[in-house]
Coordinates of N, CA and C in Angstrom, one line a residue:
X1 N -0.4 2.3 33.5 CA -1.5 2.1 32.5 C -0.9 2.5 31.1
X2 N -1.5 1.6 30.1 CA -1.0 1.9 28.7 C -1.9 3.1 27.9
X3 N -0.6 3.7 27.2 CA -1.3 4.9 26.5 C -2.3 4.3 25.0
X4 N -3.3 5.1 24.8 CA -4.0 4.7 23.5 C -3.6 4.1 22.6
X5 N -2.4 5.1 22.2 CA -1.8 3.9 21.0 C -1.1 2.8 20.6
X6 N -0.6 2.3 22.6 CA -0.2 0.8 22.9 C -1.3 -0.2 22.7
X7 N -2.8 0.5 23.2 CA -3.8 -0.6 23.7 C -4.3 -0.5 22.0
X8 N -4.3 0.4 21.3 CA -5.1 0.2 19.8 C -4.5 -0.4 18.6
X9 N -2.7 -0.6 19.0 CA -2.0 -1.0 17.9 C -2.6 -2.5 17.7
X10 N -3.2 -3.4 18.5 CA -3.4 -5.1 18.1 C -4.6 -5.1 17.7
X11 N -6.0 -3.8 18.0 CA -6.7 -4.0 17.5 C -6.7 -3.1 16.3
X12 N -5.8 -2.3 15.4 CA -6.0 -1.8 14.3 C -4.8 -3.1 13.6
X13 N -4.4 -3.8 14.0 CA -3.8 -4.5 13.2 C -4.9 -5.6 13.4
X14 N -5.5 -6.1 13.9 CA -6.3 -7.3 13.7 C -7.8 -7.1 12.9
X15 N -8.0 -5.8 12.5 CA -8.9 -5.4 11.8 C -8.4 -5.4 10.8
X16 N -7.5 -4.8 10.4 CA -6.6 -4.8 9.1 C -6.4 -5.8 8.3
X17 N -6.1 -7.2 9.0 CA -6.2 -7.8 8.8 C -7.4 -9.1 8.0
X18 N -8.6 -8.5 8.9 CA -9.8 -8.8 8.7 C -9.9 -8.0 7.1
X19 N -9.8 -6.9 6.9 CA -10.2 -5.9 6.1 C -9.5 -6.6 4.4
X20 N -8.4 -6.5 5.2 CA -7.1 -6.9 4.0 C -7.9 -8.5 3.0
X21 N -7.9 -9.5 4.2 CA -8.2 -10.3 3.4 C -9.1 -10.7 2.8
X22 N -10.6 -9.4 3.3 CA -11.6 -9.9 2.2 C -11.8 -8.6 1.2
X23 N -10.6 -7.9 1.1 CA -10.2 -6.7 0.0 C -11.0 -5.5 0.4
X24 N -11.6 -5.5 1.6 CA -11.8 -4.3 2.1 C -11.4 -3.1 2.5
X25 N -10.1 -2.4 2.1 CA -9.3 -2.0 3.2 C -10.2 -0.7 3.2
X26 N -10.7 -0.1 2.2 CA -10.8 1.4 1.4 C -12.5 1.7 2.3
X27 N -12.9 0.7 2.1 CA -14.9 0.5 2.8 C -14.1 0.5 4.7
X28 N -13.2 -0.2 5.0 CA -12.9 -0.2 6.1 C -12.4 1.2 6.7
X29 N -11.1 1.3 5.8 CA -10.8 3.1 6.0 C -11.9 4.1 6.4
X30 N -12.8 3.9 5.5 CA -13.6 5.2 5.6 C -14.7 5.2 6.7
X31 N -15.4 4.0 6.9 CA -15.7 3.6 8.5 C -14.8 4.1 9.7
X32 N -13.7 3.6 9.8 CA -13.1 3.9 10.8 C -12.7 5.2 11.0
X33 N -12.5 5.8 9.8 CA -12.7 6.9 9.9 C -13.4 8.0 10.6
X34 N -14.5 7.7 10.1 CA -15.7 8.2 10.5 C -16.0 8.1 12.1
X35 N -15.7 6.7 12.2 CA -16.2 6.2 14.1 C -14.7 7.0 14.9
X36 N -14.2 7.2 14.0 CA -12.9 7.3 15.1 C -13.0 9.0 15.0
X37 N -14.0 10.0 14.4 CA -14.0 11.2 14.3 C -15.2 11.7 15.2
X38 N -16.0 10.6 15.0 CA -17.2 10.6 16.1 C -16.6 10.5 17.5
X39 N -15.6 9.3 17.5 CA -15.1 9.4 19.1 C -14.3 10.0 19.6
X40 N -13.8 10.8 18.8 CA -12.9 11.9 19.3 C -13.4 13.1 20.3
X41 N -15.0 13.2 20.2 CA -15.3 13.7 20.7 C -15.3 13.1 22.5
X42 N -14.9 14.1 23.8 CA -15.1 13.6 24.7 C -16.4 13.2 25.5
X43 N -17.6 14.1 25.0 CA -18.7 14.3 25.3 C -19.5 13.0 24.9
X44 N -19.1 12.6 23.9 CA -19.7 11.3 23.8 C -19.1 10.1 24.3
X45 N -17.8 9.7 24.5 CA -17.2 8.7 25.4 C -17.7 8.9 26.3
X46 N -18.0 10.1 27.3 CA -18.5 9.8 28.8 C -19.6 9.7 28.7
X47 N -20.3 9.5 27.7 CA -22.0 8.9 27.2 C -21.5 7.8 27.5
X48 N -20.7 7.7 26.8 CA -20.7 5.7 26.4 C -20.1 5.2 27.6
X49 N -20.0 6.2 28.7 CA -19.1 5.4 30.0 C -19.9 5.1 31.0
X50 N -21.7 5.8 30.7 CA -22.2 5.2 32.1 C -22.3 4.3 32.2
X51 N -22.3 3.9 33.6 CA -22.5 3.1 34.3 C -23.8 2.5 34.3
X52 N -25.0 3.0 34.3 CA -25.9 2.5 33.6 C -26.6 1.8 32.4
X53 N -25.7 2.1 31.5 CA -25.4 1.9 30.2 C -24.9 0.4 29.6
X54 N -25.7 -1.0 29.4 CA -25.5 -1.6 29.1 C -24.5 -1.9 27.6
X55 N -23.2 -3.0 27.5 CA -22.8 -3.0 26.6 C -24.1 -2.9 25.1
X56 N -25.1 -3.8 25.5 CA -26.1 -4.0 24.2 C -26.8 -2.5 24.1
X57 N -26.7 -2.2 24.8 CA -27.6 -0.4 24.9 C -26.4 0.9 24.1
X58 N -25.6 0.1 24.3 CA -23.9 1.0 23.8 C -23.3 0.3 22.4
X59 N -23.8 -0.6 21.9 CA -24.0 -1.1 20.4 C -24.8 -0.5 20.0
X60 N -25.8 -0.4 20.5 CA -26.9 -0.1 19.8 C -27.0 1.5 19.3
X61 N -26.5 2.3 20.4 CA -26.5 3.8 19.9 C -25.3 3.9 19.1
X62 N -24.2 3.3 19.5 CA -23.1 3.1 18.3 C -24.1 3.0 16.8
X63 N -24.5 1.9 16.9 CA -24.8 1.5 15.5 C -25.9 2.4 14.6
X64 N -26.6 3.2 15.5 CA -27.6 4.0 15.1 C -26.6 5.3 14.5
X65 N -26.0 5.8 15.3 CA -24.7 6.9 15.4 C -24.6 6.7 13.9
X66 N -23.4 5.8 14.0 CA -22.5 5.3 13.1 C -23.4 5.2 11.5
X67 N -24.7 4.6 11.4 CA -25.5 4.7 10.3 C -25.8 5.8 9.9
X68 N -26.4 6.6 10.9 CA -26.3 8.2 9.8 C -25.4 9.2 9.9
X69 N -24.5 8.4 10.7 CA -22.9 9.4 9.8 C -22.1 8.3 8.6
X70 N -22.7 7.0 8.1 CA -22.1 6.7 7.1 C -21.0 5.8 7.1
X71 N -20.5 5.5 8.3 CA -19.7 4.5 8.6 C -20.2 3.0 8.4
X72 N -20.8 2.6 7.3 CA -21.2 1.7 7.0 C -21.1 0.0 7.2
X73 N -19.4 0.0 7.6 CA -19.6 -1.7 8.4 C -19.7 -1.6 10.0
X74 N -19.9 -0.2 10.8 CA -20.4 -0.2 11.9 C -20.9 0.1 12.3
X75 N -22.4 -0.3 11.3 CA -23.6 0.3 11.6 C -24.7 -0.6 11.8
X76 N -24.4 -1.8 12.1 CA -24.9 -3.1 12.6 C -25.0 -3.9 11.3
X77 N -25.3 -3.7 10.6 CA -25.4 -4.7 9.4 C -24.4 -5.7 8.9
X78 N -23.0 -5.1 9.0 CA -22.3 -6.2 9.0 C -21.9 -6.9 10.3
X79 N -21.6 -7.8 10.1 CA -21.2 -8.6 11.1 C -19.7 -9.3 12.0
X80 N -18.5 -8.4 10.7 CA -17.6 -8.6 11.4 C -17.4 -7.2 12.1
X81 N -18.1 -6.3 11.1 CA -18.1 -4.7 12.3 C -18.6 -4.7 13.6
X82 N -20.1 -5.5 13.2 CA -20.7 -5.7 14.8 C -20.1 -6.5 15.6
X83 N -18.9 -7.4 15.2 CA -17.8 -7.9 16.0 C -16.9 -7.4 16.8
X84 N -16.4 -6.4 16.1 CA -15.5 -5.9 15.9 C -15.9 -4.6 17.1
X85 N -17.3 -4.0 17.5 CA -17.3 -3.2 18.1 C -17.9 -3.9 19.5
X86 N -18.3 -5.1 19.7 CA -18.4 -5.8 20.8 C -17.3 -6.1 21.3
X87 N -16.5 -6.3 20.7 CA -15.4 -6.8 21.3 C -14.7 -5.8 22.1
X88 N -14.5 -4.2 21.5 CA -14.4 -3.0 22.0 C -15.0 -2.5 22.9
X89 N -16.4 -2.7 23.2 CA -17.3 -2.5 24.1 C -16.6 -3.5 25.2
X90 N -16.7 -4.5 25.4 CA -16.5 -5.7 26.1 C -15.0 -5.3 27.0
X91 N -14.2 -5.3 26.1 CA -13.3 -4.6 26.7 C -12.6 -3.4 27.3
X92 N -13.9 -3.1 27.0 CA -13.7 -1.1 27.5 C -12.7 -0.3 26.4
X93 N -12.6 -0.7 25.5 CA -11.2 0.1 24.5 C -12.3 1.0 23.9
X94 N -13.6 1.3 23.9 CA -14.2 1.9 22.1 C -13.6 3.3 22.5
X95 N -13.0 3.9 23.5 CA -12.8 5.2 23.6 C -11.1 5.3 22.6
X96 N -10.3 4.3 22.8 CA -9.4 4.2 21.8 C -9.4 3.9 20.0
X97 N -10.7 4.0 19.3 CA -11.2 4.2 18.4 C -10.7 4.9 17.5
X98 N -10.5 6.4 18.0 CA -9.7 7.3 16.9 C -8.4 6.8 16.5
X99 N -7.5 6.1 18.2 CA -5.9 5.8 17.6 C -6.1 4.6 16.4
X100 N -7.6 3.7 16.9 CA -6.9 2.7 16.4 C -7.1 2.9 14.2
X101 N -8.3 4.2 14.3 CA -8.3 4.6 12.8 C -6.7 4.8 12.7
X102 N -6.5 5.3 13.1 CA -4.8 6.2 12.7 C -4.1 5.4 12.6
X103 N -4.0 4.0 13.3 CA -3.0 2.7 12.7 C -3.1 1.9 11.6
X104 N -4.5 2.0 11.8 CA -5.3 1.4 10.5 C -5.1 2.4 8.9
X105 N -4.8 3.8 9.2 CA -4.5 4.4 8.2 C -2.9 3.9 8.1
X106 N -2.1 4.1 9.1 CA -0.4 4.0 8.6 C -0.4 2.5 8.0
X107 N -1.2 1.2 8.5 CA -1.0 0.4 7.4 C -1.2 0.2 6.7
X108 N -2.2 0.9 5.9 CA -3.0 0.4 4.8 C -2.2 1.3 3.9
X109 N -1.7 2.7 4.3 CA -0.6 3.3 3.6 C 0.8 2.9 3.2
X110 N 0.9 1.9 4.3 CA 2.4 1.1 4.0 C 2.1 -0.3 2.7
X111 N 0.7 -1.0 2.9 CA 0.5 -2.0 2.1 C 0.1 -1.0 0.4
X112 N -0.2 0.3 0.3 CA -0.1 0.9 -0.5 C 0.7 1.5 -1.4
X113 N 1.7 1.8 0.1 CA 3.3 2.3 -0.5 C 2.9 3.8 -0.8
X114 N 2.0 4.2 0.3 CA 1.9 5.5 0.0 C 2.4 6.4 1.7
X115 N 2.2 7.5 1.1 CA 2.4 8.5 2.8 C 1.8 9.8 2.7
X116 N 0.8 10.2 3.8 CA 0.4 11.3 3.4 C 1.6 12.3 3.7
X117 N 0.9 13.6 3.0 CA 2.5 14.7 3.5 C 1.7 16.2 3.8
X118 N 1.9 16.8 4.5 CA 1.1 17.5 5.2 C 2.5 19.1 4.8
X119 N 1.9 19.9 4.0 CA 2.8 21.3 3.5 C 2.3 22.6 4.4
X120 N 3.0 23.0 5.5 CA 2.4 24.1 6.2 C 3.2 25.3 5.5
X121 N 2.7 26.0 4.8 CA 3.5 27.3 4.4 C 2.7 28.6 5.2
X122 N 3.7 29.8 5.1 CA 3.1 30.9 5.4 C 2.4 31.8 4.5
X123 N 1.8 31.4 3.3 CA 1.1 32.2 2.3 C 0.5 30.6 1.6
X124 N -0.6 30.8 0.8 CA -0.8 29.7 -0.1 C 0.1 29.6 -1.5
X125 N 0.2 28.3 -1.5 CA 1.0 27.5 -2.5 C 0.2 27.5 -4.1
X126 N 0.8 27.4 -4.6 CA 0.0 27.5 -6.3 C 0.1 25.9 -6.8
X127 N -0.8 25.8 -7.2 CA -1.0 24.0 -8.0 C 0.6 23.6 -8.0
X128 N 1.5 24.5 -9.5 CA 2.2 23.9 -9.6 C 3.4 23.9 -8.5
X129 N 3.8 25.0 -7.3 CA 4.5 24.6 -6.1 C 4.4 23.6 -5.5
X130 N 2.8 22.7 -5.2 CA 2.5 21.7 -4.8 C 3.2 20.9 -5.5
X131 N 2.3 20.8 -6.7 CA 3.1 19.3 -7.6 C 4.5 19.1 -7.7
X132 N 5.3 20.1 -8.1 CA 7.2 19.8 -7.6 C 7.2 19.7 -6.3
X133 N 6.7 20.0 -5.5 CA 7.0 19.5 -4.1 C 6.3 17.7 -3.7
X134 N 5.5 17.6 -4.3 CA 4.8 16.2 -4.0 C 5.9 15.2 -5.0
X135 N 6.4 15.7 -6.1 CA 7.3 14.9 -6.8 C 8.6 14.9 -6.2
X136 N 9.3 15.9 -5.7 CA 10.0 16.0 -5.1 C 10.3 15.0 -3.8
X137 N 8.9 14.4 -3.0 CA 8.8 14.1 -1.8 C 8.8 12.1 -2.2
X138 N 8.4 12.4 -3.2 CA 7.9 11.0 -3.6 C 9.5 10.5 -4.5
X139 N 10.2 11.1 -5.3 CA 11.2 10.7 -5.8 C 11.8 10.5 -3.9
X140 N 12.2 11.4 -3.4 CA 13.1 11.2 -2.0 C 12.4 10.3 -1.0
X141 N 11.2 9.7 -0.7 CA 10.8 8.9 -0.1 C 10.4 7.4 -1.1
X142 N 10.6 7.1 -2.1 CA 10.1 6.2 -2.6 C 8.4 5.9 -2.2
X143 N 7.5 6.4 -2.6 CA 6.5 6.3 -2.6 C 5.3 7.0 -2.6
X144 N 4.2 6.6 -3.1 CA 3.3 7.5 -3.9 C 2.8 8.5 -2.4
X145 N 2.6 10.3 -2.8 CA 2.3 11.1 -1.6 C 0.9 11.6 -2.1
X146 N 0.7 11.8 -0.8 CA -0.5 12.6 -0.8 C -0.9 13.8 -0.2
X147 N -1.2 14.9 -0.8 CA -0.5 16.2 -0.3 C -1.7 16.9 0.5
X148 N -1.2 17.3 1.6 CA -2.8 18.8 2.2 C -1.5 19.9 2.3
X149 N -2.2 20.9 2.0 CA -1.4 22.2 2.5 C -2.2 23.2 3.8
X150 N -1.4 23.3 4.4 CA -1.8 24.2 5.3 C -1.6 25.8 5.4
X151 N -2.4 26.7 5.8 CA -1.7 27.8 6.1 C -1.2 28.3 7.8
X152 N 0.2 28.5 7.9 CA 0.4 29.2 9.1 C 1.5 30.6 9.1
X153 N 1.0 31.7 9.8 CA 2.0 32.4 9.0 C 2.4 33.1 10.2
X154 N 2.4 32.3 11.3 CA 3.6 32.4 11.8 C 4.6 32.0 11.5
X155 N 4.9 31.6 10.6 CA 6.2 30.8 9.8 C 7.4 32.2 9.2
X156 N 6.6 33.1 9.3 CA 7.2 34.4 8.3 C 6.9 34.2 6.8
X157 N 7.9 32.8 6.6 CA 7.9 32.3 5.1 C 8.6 31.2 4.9
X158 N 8.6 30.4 3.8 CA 9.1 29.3 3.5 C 7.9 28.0 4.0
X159 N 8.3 26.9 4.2 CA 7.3 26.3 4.5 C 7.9 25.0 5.5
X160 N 6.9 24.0 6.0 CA 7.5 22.5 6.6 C 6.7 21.8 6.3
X161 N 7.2 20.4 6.1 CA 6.7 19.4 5.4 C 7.2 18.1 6.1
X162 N 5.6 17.5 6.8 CA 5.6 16.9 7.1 C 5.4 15.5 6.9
X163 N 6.0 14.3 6.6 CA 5.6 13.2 5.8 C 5.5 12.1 6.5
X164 N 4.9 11.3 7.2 CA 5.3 10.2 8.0 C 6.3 10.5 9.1
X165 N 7.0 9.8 9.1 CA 8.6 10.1 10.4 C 9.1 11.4 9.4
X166 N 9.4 11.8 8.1 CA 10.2 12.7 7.8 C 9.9 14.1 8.2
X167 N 10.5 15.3 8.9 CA 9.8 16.7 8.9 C 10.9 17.4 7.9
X168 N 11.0 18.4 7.3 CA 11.6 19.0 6.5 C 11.2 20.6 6.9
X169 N 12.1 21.2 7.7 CA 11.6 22.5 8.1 C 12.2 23.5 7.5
X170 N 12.0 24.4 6.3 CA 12.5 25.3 5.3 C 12.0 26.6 5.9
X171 N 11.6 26.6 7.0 CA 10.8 27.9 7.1 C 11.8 29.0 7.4
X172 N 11.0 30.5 7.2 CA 11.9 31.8 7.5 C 12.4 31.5 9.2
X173 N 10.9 30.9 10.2 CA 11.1 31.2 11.6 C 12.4 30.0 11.8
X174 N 12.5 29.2 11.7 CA 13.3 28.2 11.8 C 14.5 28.7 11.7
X175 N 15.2 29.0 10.6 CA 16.4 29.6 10.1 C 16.4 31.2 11.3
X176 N 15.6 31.9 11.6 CA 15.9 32.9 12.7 C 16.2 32.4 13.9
X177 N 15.2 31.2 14.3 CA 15.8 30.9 15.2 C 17.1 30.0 15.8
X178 N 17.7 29.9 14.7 CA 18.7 28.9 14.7 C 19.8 30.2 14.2
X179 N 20.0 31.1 13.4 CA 20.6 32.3 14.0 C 20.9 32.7 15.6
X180 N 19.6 33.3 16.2 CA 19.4 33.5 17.3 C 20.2 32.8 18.1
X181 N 20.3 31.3 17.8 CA 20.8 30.3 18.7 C 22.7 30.5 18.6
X182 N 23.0 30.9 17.3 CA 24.6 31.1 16.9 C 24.7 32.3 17.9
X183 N 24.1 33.4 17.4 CA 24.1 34.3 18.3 C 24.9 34.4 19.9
X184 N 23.9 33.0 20.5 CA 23.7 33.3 21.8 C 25.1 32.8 22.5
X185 N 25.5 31.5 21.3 CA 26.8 31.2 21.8 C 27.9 31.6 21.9

């Protein structure tokens, strides 16, 4: 059996595509967003799994859902959304929803030339630590970043920074543990 993000990569690229070409990507993003944060939940996929539960009975609470959380093209009114989630119903995929946001973000990031970058440090970072690190990341990746900082302090100190495929691990625990490891040899 294929894993999530096998079975969601054709349909976050065929939406994308939908999105792309009538300049939607950004109204699309934040939809999928949203539906794919709603379905993350398990509690509601095994809603959406009875068996009693007709596909049109499982649009329909979709679309009610989806309306007052703000997901706006999958909330029945439009019509390639309401496409778009029949088709998912139909084929049993809506529970793969969240991966297929997540693909739908890596391309729309690539057609943007952007990447988000995710800064886990052990203490919080000051504006300007961010900003040389976001310029720093963006001169070395070629392309525009987008920064969250996290706190984790288990780290001891220093930080890791996560960018797409790149990790950059500066931290105190890292460096001890790779001591430890000289150590052991």
């Amino acid at each position: 059996m294929a894993d999530n993000n096998t079975v969601a990569r054709p349909y976050a690229t065929a939406i994308f595509d939908v999105a792309n070409e009538a300049g939607a990507l950004v109204a699309w993003s934040e939809s999928l967003s949203i539906a794919g944060q709603l379905l993350s939940d398990s509690g509601l996929v095994d809603y959406l799994g009875m068996p009693e539960l007709s596909d049109e009975q499982r649009l329909e609470f979709l679309a009610g859902l989806f309306s007052q959380a703000g997901a706006a093209l999958l909330d029945g009114s439009d019509t390639k959304g309401s496409n778009f989630l029949k088709l998912l119903l139909e084929n049993g995929r809506i529970a793969v929803l969240p991966e297929i946001a997540e693909h739908f973000e890596a391309l729309k990031a690539e057609v943007e030339n952007s990447v988000d970058a995710v800064i886990t440090s052990a203490s919080p970072l000051s504006s300007e630590q961010v900003d040389e690190m976001a310029a720093a990341l963006k001169t070395r990746l070629g392309r525009e970043v987008r920064v969250e900082t996290q706190i984790d302090e288990d780290l001891i100190g220093g930080a890791v920074i996560r960018a797409g495929d790149v990790v950059i691990d500066g931290s105190l625990r890292a460096r001890l543990e790779g001591l430890a490891t000289a150590l052991i040899k």
